[in-house]
Amino acid sequence: DAKTTQPPSMDCAEGRAANLPCNHSTISGNEYVYWYRQIHSQGPQYIIHGLKNNETNEMASLIITEDRKSSTLILPHATLRDTAVYYCIVRRWANNLFFGTGTRLTVIP
Amino acid sequence: DADVTQTPRNRITKTGKRIMLECSQTKGHDRMYWYRQDPGLGLRLIYYSFDVKDINKGEISDGYSVSRQAQAKFSLSLESAIPNQTALYFCATSDSADAPDNEQFFGPGTRLTVL
């Protein structure tokens, strides 16, 4: 499985867009990019996934570069409830996910 | 009611004791997983099961065993607990399809402390 690199922490002002980067330079052609988040010590929650096209759902948008070596999760209007650890995971399927240390996003009032 | 439940939610035990953590799900999923999380770290996979007759070791299975009693139940046992097994334990489930949109659903976690 491709390894991912994420910044350990980021801050974002409430109401602004939060852009969380992830590098996955060794990603294989058939591997997907998944994003999960973990609020405080709760169980992780699925956010979004993509292969090569940009994706959007009610929670977030996922932008994947054309060479697929990096991606960005975008929370368009961050709220205080979006404060969490965000995990970028690269995997063929969604089973047996490997969670790294993620990015701790703090939304500031 | 929660789709994935874990019992107990908190447990303090002593070194050498046997302890069982239980997970139940009402989502009708075939696949179930046990993860542990240490402070400041991500989740690591302990065991997983793709159906009732299937058990697989994950990244850190030493010192743990599991039992899949039914489709809805997956238990994690520590035969002889040791202090470095103090952690937050999560159970998760997913559908049986090998598909990219097959997300995992997590339980609320069990905080285990081994003294």
PDB file of C-alpha atoms in Angstrom:
ATOM      1  CA  ASP A   1       0.000   0.000   0.000  1.00  0.00           C
ATOM      2  CA  ALA A   2       1.156   3.506  -0.789  1.00  0.00           C
ATOM      3  CA  LYS A   3       2.335   5.551   2.164  1.00  0.00           C
ATOM      4  CA  THR A   4       0.900   8.974   2.821  1.00  0.00           C
ATOM      5  CA  THR A   5       2.380  12.135   4.276  1.00  0.00           C
ATOM      6  CA  GLN A   6       0.254  14.734   6.031  1.00  0.00           C
ATOM      7  CA  PRO A   7       1.141  17.813   8.066  1.00  0.00           C
ATOM      8  CA  PRO A   8       0.713  17.045  11.773  1.00  0.00           C
ATOM      9  CA  SER A   9      -1.487  20.054  12.480  1.00  0.00           C
ATOM     10  CA  MET A  10      -3.331  22.950  10.866  1.00  0.00           C
ATOM     11  CA  ASP A  11      -5.526  25.820  11.988  1.00  0.00           C
ATOM     12  CA  CYS A  12      -8.463  27.294  10.139  1.00  0.00           C
ATOM     13  CA  ALA A  13     -10.724  30.223  10.926  1.00  0.00           C
ATOM     14  CA  GLU A  14     -14.378  29.396  11.405  1.00  0.00           C
ATOM     15  CA  GLY A  15     -16.358  29.962   8.230  1.00  0.00           C
ATOM     16  CA  ARG A  16     -13.316  29.758   5.988  1.00  0.00           C
ATOM     17  CA  ALA A  17     -12.341  26.867   3.768  1.00  0.00           C
ATOM     18  CA  ALA A  18     -10.049  24.281   5.295  1.00  0.00           C
ATOM     19  CA  ASN A  19      -7.614  22.748   2.813  1.00  0.00           C
ATOM     20  CA  LEU A  20      -5.895  19.622   4.083  1.00  0.00           C
ATOM     21  CA  PRO A  21      -3.058  18.296   1.902  1.00  0.00           C
ATOM     22  CA  CYS A  22      -1.840  14.740   1.522  1.00  0.00           C
ATOM     23  CA  ASN A  23       1.133  13.422  -0.402  1.00  0.00           C
ATOM     24  CA  HIS A  24       1.040   9.887  -1.792  1.00  0.00           C
ATOM     25  CA  SER A  25       3.803   9.816  -4.380  1.00  0.00           C
ATOM     26  CA  THR A  26       3.987   5.986  -4.530  1.00  0.00           C
ATOM     27  CA  ILE A  27       0.294   5.452  -5.219  1.00  0.00           C
ATOM     28  CA  SER A  28      -0.522   2.672  -7.667  1.00  0.00           C
ATOM     29  CA  GLY A  29      -2.882   3.042 -10.583  1.00  0.00           C
ATOM     30  CA  ASN A  30      -5.627   1.007  -8.945  1.00  0.00           C
ATOM     31  CA  GLU A  31      -5.416   2.560  -5.465  1.00  0.00           C
ATOM     32  CA  TYR A  32      -8.006   4.958  -4.164  1.00  0.00           C
ATOM     33  CA  VAL A  33      -7.550   7.914  -1.838  1.00  0.00           C
ATOM     34  CA  TYR A  34      -9.805   7.799   1.231  1.00  0.00           C
ATOM     35  CA  TRP A  35     -10.370  10.410   3.906  1.00  0.00           C
ATOM     36  CA  TYR A  36     -11.658   9.695   7.386  1.00  0.00           C
ATOM     37  CA  ARG A  37     -11.817  11.947  10.404  1.00  0.00           C
ATOM     38  CA  GLN A  38     -11.824  11.308  14.126  1.00  0.00           C
ATOM     39  CA  ILE A  39     -13.474  13.795  16.429  1.00  0.00           C
ATOM     40  CA  HIS A  40     -11.891  13.754  19.879  1.00  0.00           C
ATOM     41  CA  SER A  41     -11.715  10.051  20.852  1.00  0.00           C
ATOM     42  CA  GLN A  42     -14.752   8.897  18.902  1.00  0.00           C
ATOM     43  CA  GLY A  43     -14.592   6.228  16.220  1.00  0.00           C
ATOM     44  CA  PRO A  44     -13.346   7.486  12.843  1.00  0.00           C
ATOM     45  CA  GLN A  45     -15.942   8.645  10.343  1.00  0.00           C
ATOM     46  CA  TYR A  46     -15.756   8.235   6.573  1.00  0.00           C
ATOM     47  CA  ILE A  47     -15.684  11.497   4.621  1.00  0.00           C
ATOM     48  CA  ILE A  48     -14.967  10.876   0.959  1.00  0.00           C
ATOM     49  CA  HIS A  49     -12.890   8.870  -1.488  1.00  0.00           C
ATOM     50  CA  GLY A  50     -11.666   9.185  -5.067  1.00  0.00           C
ATOM     51  CA  LEU A  51      -9.545   7.558  -7.743  1.00  0.00           C
ATOM     52  CA  LYS A  52      -8.479  10.285 -10.156  1.00  0.00           C
ATOM     53  CA  ASN A  53     -11.429  12.575 -10.659  1.00  0.00           C
ATOM     54  CA  ASN A  54     -12.343  15.295  -8.227  1.00  0.00           C
ATOM     55  CA  GLU A  55     -15.172  14.313  -5.933  1.00  0.00           C
ATOM     56  CA  THR A  56     -17.699  16.248  -3.893  1.00  0.00           C
ATOM     57  CA  ASN A  57     -20.296  15.223  -1.373  1.00  0.00           C
ATOM     58  CA  GLU A  58     -22.272  16.909   1.370  1.00  0.00           C
ATOM     59  CA  MET A  59     -19.299  16.928   3.703  1.00  0.00           C
ATOM     60  CA  ALA A  60     -16.310  17.859   1.587  1.00  0.00           C
ATOM     61  CA  SER A  61     -14.545  17.997  -1.761  1.00  0.00           C
ATOM     62  CA  LEU A  62     -11.543  15.950  -2.790  1.00  0.00           C
ATOM     63  CA  ILE A  63      -9.087  17.314  -5.320  1.00  0.00           C
ATOM     64  CA  ILE A  64      -6.585  14.821  -6.750  1.00  0.00           C
ATOM     65  CA  THR A  65      -3.700  16.069  -8.871  1.00  0.00           C
ATOM     66  CA  GLU A  66      -3.416  14.825 -12.420  1.00  0.00           C
ATOM     67  CA  ASP A  67      -0.370  12.676 -11.613  1.00  0.00           C
ATOM     68  CA  ARG A  68      -2.257  11.379  -8.526  1.00  0.00           C
ATOM     69  CA  LYS A  69       0.748  11.932  -6.293  1.00  0.00           C
ATOM     70  CA  SER A  70      -1.067  14.287  -3.984  1.00  0.00           C
ATOM     71  CA  SER A  71      -4.562  15.327  -3.000  1.00  0.00           C
ATOM     72  CA  THR A  72      -6.380  17.961  -0.978  1.00  0.00           C
ATOM     73  CA  LEU A  73      -9.458  17.589   1.161  1.00  0.00           C
ATOM     74  CA  ILE A  74     -11.522  20.749   1.235  1.00  0.00           C
ATOM     75  CA  LEU A  75     -14.067  21.603   3.898  1.00  0.00           C
ATOM     76  CA  PRO A  76     -15.724  24.609   2.245  1.00  0.00           C
ATOM     77  CA  HIS A  77     -16.997  26.398   5.354  1.00  0.00           C
ATOM     78  CA  ALA A  78     -15.287  25.047   8.443  1.00  0.00           C
ATOM     79  CA  THR A  79     -17.220  25.032  11.697  1.00  0.00           C
ATOM     80  CA  LEU A  80     -16.063  24.358  15.235  1.00  0.00           C
ATOM     81  CA  ARG A  81     -17.494  20.858  14.918  1.00  0.00           C
ATOM     82  CA  ASP A  82     -14.977  20.143  12.161  1.00  0.00           C
ATOM     83  CA  THR A  83     -12.146  20.220  14.698  1.00  0.00           C
ATOM     84  CA  ALA A  84     -10.758  16.693  14.439  1.00  0.00           C
ATOM     85  CA  VAL A  85      -7.891  14.533  13.230  1.00  0.00           C
ATOM     86  CA  TYR A  86      -8.141  13.906   9.497  1.00  0.00           C
ATOM     87  CA  TYR A  87      -6.643  10.761   8.007  1.00  0.00           C
ATOM     88  CA  CYS A  88      -5.633  10.358   4.380  1.00  0.00           C
ATOM     89  CA  ILE A  89      -5.477   6.674   3.400  1.00  0.00           C
ATOM     90  CA  VAL A  90      -4.450   5.126   0.117  1.00  0.00           C
ATOM     91  CA  ARG A  91      -5.801   1.662  -0.550  1.00  0.00           C
ATOM     92  CA  ARG A  92      -7.093  -0.600  -3.320  1.00  0.00           C
ATOM     93  CA  TRP A  93     -10.341  -1.215  -1.486  1.00  0.00           C
ATOM     94  CA  ALA A  94     -11.781   0.229   1.680  1.00  0.00           C
ATOM     95  CA  ASN A  95     -10.981  -2.859   3.740  1.00  0.00           C
ATOM     96  CA  ASN A  96      -7.955  -3.163   6.012  1.00  0.00           C
ATOM     97  CA  LEU A  97      -7.387   0.561   6.167  1.00  0.00           C
ATOM     98  CA  PHE A  98      -4.019   1.806   7.418  1.00  0.00           C
ATOM     99  CA  PHE A  99      -4.376   4.907   9.550  1.00  0.00           C
ATOM    100  CA  GLY A 100      -1.256   7.034   9.926  1.00  0.00           C
ATOM    101  CA  THR A 101      -1.065   9.878  12.410  1.00  0.00           C
ATOM    102  CA  GLY A 102      -3.202  12.240  10.315  1.00  0.00           C
ATOM    103  CA  THR A 103      -3.579  16.016  10.487  1.00  0.00           C
ATOM    104  CA  ARG A 104      -5.054  17.617  13.578  1.00  0.00           C
ATOM    105  CA  LEU A 105      -7.305  20.413  12.302  1.00  0.00           C
ATOM    106  CA  THR A 106      -8.292  23.085  14.786  1.00  0.00           C
ATOM    107  CA  VAL A 107     -11.060  25.451  13.742  1.00  0.00           C
ATOM    108  CA  ILE A 108     -10.649  28.756  15.505  1.00  0.00           C
ATOM    109  CA  PRO A 109     -13.670  30.941  16.360  1.00  0.00           C
TER     110      PRO A 109
ATOM    111  CA  ASP B   1     -29.751   3.008  18.666  1.00  0.00           C
ATOM    112  CA  ALA B   2     -26.150   2.863  17.523  1.00  0.00           C
ATOM    113  CA  ASP B   3     -25.359   0.571  14.604  1.00  0.00           C
ATOM    114  CA  VAL B   4     -22.052  -0.592  16.114  1.00  0.00           C
ATOM    115  CA  THR B   5     -21.852  -1.014  19.863  1.00  0.00           C
ATOM    116  CA  GLN B   6     -18.946  -1.919  22.083  1.00  0.00           C
ATOM    117  CA  THR B   7     -18.935  -3.204  25.643  1.00  0.00           C
ATOM    118  CA  PRO B   8     -17.563  -2.253  28.034  1.00  0.00           C
ATOM    119  CA  ARG B   9     -16.880   1.389  27.215  1.00  0.00           C
ATOM    120  CA  ASN B  10     -14.265   1.664  29.906  1.00  0.00           C
ATOM    121  CA  ARG B  11     -12.349  -1.036  31.727  1.00  0.00           C
ATOM    122  CA  ILE B  12      -9.546  -1.065  34.242  1.00  0.00           C
ATOM    123  CA  THR B  13      -7.843  -4.376  34.853  1.00  0.00           C
ATOM    124  CA  LYS B  14      -4.648  -5.771  36.324  1.00  0.00           C
ATOM    125  CA  THR B  15      -1.640  -7.326  34.687  1.00  0.00           C
ATOM    126  CA  GLY B  16      -2.168 -11.009  33.964  1.00  0.00           C
ATOM    127  CA  LYS B  17      -5.954 -10.898  33.912  1.00  0.00           C
ATOM    128  CA  ARG B  18      -7.971 -12.220  31.005  1.00  0.00           C
ATOM    129  CA  ILE B  19     -10.321  -9.703  29.492  1.00  0.00           C
ATOM    130  CA  MET B  20     -12.823  -9.742  26.647  1.00  0.00           C
ATOM    131  CA  LEU B  21     -14.050  -6.784  24.662  1.00  0.00           C
ATOM    132  CA  GLU B  22     -17.270  -7.270  22.759  1.00  0.00           C
ATOM    133  CA  CYS B  23     -18.607  -5.737  19.581  1.00  0.00           C
ATOM    134  CA  SER B  24     -22.100  -6.028  18.153  1.00  0.00           C
ATOM    135  CA  GLN B  25     -23.545  -4.569  14.983  1.00  0.00           C
ATOM    136  CA  THR B  26     -27.006  -4.199  13.509  1.00  0.00           C
ATOM    137  CA  LYS B  27     -25.896  -3.124  10.036  1.00  0.00           C
ATOM    138  CA  GLY B  28     -26.024  -6.634   8.635  1.00  0.00           C
ATOM    139  CA  HIS B  29     -22.412  -6.421   7.517  1.00  0.00           C
ATOM    140  CA  ASP B  30     -20.281  -9.497   6.978  1.00  0.00           C
ATOM    141  CA  ARG B  31     -16.915  -7.893   7.689  1.00  0.00           C
ATOM    142  CA  MET B  32     -15.740  -6.836  11.127  1.00  0.00           C
ATOM    143  CA  TYR B  33     -12.475  -5.401  12.406  1.00  0.00           C
ATOM    144  CA  TRP B  34     -10.645  -4.657  15.644  1.00  0.00           C
ATOM    145  CA  TYR B  35      -8.236  -1.726  15.890  1.00  0.00           C
ATOM    146  CA  ARG B  36      -6.251  -0.219  18.723  1.00  0.00           C
ATOM    147  CA  GLN B  37      -5.216   3.375  19.112  1.00  0.00           C
ATOM    148  CA  ASP B  38      -2.412   4.619  21.333  1.00  0.00           C
ATOM    149  CA  PRO B  39      -2.244   8.259  22.426  1.00  0.00           C
ATOM    150  CA  GLY B  40      -1.241  10.574  19.600  1.00  0.00           C
ATOM    151  CA  LEU B  41      -1.127   7.776  17.062  1.00  0.00           C
ATOM    152  CA  GLY B  42      -3.411   6.477  14.360  1.00  0.00           C
ATOM    153  CA  LEU B  43      -5.389   3.252  14.481  1.00  0.00           C
ATOM    154  CA  ARG B  44      -3.641  -0.076  13.968  1.00  0.00           C
ATOM    155  CA  LEU B  45      -5.439  -3.203  12.807  1.00  0.00           C
ATOM    156  CA  ILE B  46      -5.383  -6.152  15.236  1.00  0.00           C
ATOM    157  CA  TYR B  47      -7.680  -8.744  13.617  1.00  0.00           C
ATOM    158  CA  TYR B  48     -10.353  -8.822  10.985  1.00  0.00           C
ATOM    159  CA  SER B  49     -13.038 -11.233   9.856  1.00  0.00           C
ATOM    160  CA  PHE B  50     -14.744 -11.316   6.465  1.00  0.00           C
ATOM    161  CA  ASP B  51     -17.432 -13.751   7.556  1.00  0.00           C
ATOM    162  CA  VAL B  52     -18.313 -16.046  10.440  1.00  0.00           C
ATOM    163  CA  LYS B  53     -15.795 -18.714   9.429  1.00  0.00           C
ATOM    164  CA  ASP B  54     -13.006 -16.343   8.546  1.00  0.00           C
ATOM    165  CA  ILE B  55     -10.390 -14.867  10.932  1.00  0.00           C
ATOM    166  CA  ASN B  56      -7.295 -12.970   9.824  1.00  0.00           C
ATOM    167  CA  LYS B  57      -4.395 -11.426  11.683  1.00  0.00           C
ATOM    168  CA  GLY B  58      -3.757  -7.755  11.257  1.00  0.00           C
ATOM    169  CA  GLU B  59      -0.710  -5.615  11.855  1.00  0.00           C
ATOM    170  CA  ILE B  60      -0.431  -6.209  15.619  1.00  0.00           C
ATOM    171  CA  SER B  61      -2.135  -9.485  16.578  1.00  0.00           C
ATOM    172  CA  ASP B  62       0.396 -10.753  19.147  1.00  0.00           C
ATOM    173  CA  GLY B  63      -1.144 -10.973  22.601  1.00  0.00           C
ATOM    174  CA  TYR B  64      -4.702 -10.907  21.248  1.00  0.00           C
ATOM    175  CA  SER B  65      -7.255 -13.432  20.053  1.00  0.00           C
ATOM    176  CA  VAL B  66     -10.700 -13.039  18.537  1.00  0.00           C
ATOM    177  CA  SER B  67     -13.925 -14.945  18.184  1.00  0.00           C
ATOM    178  CA  ARG B  68     -16.638 -14.391  15.593  1.00  0.00           C
ATOM    179  CA  GLN B  69     -19.645 -15.870  17.347  1.00  0.00           C
ATOM    180  CA  ALA B  70     -22.162 -14.748  14.740  1.00  0.00           C
ATOM    181  CA  GLN B  71     -22.429 -12.349  11.855  1.00  0.00           C
ATOM    182  CA  ALA B  72     -23.295  -9.587  14.292  1.00  0.00           C
ATOM    183  CA  LYS B  73     -20.748 -10.306  17.030  1.00  0.00           C
ATOM    184  CA  PHE B  74     -16.959 -10.102  17.104  1.00  0.00           C
ATOM    185  CA  SER B  75     -15.052 -10.360  20.386  1.00  0.00           C
ATOM    186  CA  LEU B  76     -11.477  -9.440  21.181  1.00  0.00           C
ATOM    187  CA  SER B  77      -9.676 -11.196  24.030  1.00  0.00           C
ATOM    188  CA  LEU B  78      -6.517 -10.423  25.897  1.00  0.00           C
ATOM    189  CA  GLU B  79      -5.507 -13.741  27.448  1.00  0.00           C
ATOM    190  CA  SER B  80      -3.046 -12.209  29.891  1.00  0.00           C
ATOM    191  CA  ALA B  81      -3.219  -8.431  29.863  1.00  0.00           C
ATOM    192  CA  ILE B  82      -0.048  -6.378  30.113  1.00  0.00           C
ATOM    193  CA  PRO B  83       0.359  -2.628  30.699  1.00  0.00           C
ATOM    194  CA  ASN B  84       1.422  -1.840  27.129  1.00  0.00           C
ATOM    195  CA  GLN B  85      -1.994  -3.042  25.972  1.00  0.00           C
ATOM    196  CA  THR B  86      -3.460   0.038  27.598  1.00  0.00           C
ATOM    197  CA  ALA B  87      -5.151   1.773  24.678  1.00  0.00           C
ATOM    198  CA  LEU B  88      -8.395   2.777  23.013  1.00  0.00           C
ATOM    199  CA  TYR B  89      -9.934  -0.118  21.107  1.00  0.00           C
ATOM    200  CA  PHE B  90     -12.296   0.287  18.178  1.00  0.00           C
ATOM    201  CA  CYS B  91     -14.496  -2.189  16.402  1.00  0.00           C
ATOM    202  CA  ALA B  92     -15.575  -1.509  12.825  1.00  0.00           C
ATOM    203  CA  THR B  93     -17.782  -3.145  10.209  1.00  0.00           C
ATOM    204  CA  SER B  94     -18.125  -3.012   6.453  1.00  0.00           C
ATOM    205  CA  ASP B  95     -20.160  -4.620   3.719  1.00  0.00           C
ATOM    206  CA  SER B  96     -18.910  -7.739   2.007  1.00  0.00           C
ATOM    207  CA  ALA B  97     -18.331  -6.231  -1.396  1.00  0.00           C
ATOM    208  CA  ASP B  98     -14.759  -5.574  -2.502  1.00  0.00           C
ATOM    209  CA  ALA B  99     -15.646  -2.129  -3.715  1.00  0.00           C
ATOM    210  CA  PRO B 100     -14.025   1.271  -3.301  1.00  0.00           C
ATOM    211  CA  ASP B 101     -17.130   2.820  -1.781  1.00  0.00           C
ATOM    212  CA  ASN B 102     -17.330   0.174   0.913  1.00  0.00           C
ATOM    213  CA  GLU B 103     -16.760   2.409   3.904  1.00  0.00           C
ATOM    214  CA  GLN B 104     -16.056   1.193   7.405  1.00  0.00           C
ATOM    215  CA  PHE B 105     -18.396   2.097  10.257  1.00  0.00           C
ATOM    216  CA  PHE B 106     -16.795   2.412  13.673  1.00  0.00           C
ATOM    217  CA  GLY B 107     -18.051   1.812  17.173  1.00  0.00           C
ATOM    218  CA  PRO B 108     -17.616   4.325  20.008  1.00  0.00           C
ATOM    219  CA  GLY B 109     -14.493   2.665  21.368  1.00  0.00           C
ATOM    220  CA  THR B 110     -13.450   0.890  24.562  1.00  0.00           C
ATOM    221  CA  ARG B 111     -10.876   2.564  26.774  1.00  0.00           C
ATOM    222  CA  LEU B 112      -8.805  -0.173  28.400  1.00  0.00           C
ATOM    223  CA  THR B 113      -6.313   0.451  31.180  1.00  0.00           C
ATOM    224  CA  VAL B 114      -4.021  -2.334  32.370  1.00  0.00           C
ATOM    225  CA  LEU B 115      -2.362  -1.629  35.709  1.00  0.00           C
TER     226      LEU B 115
END
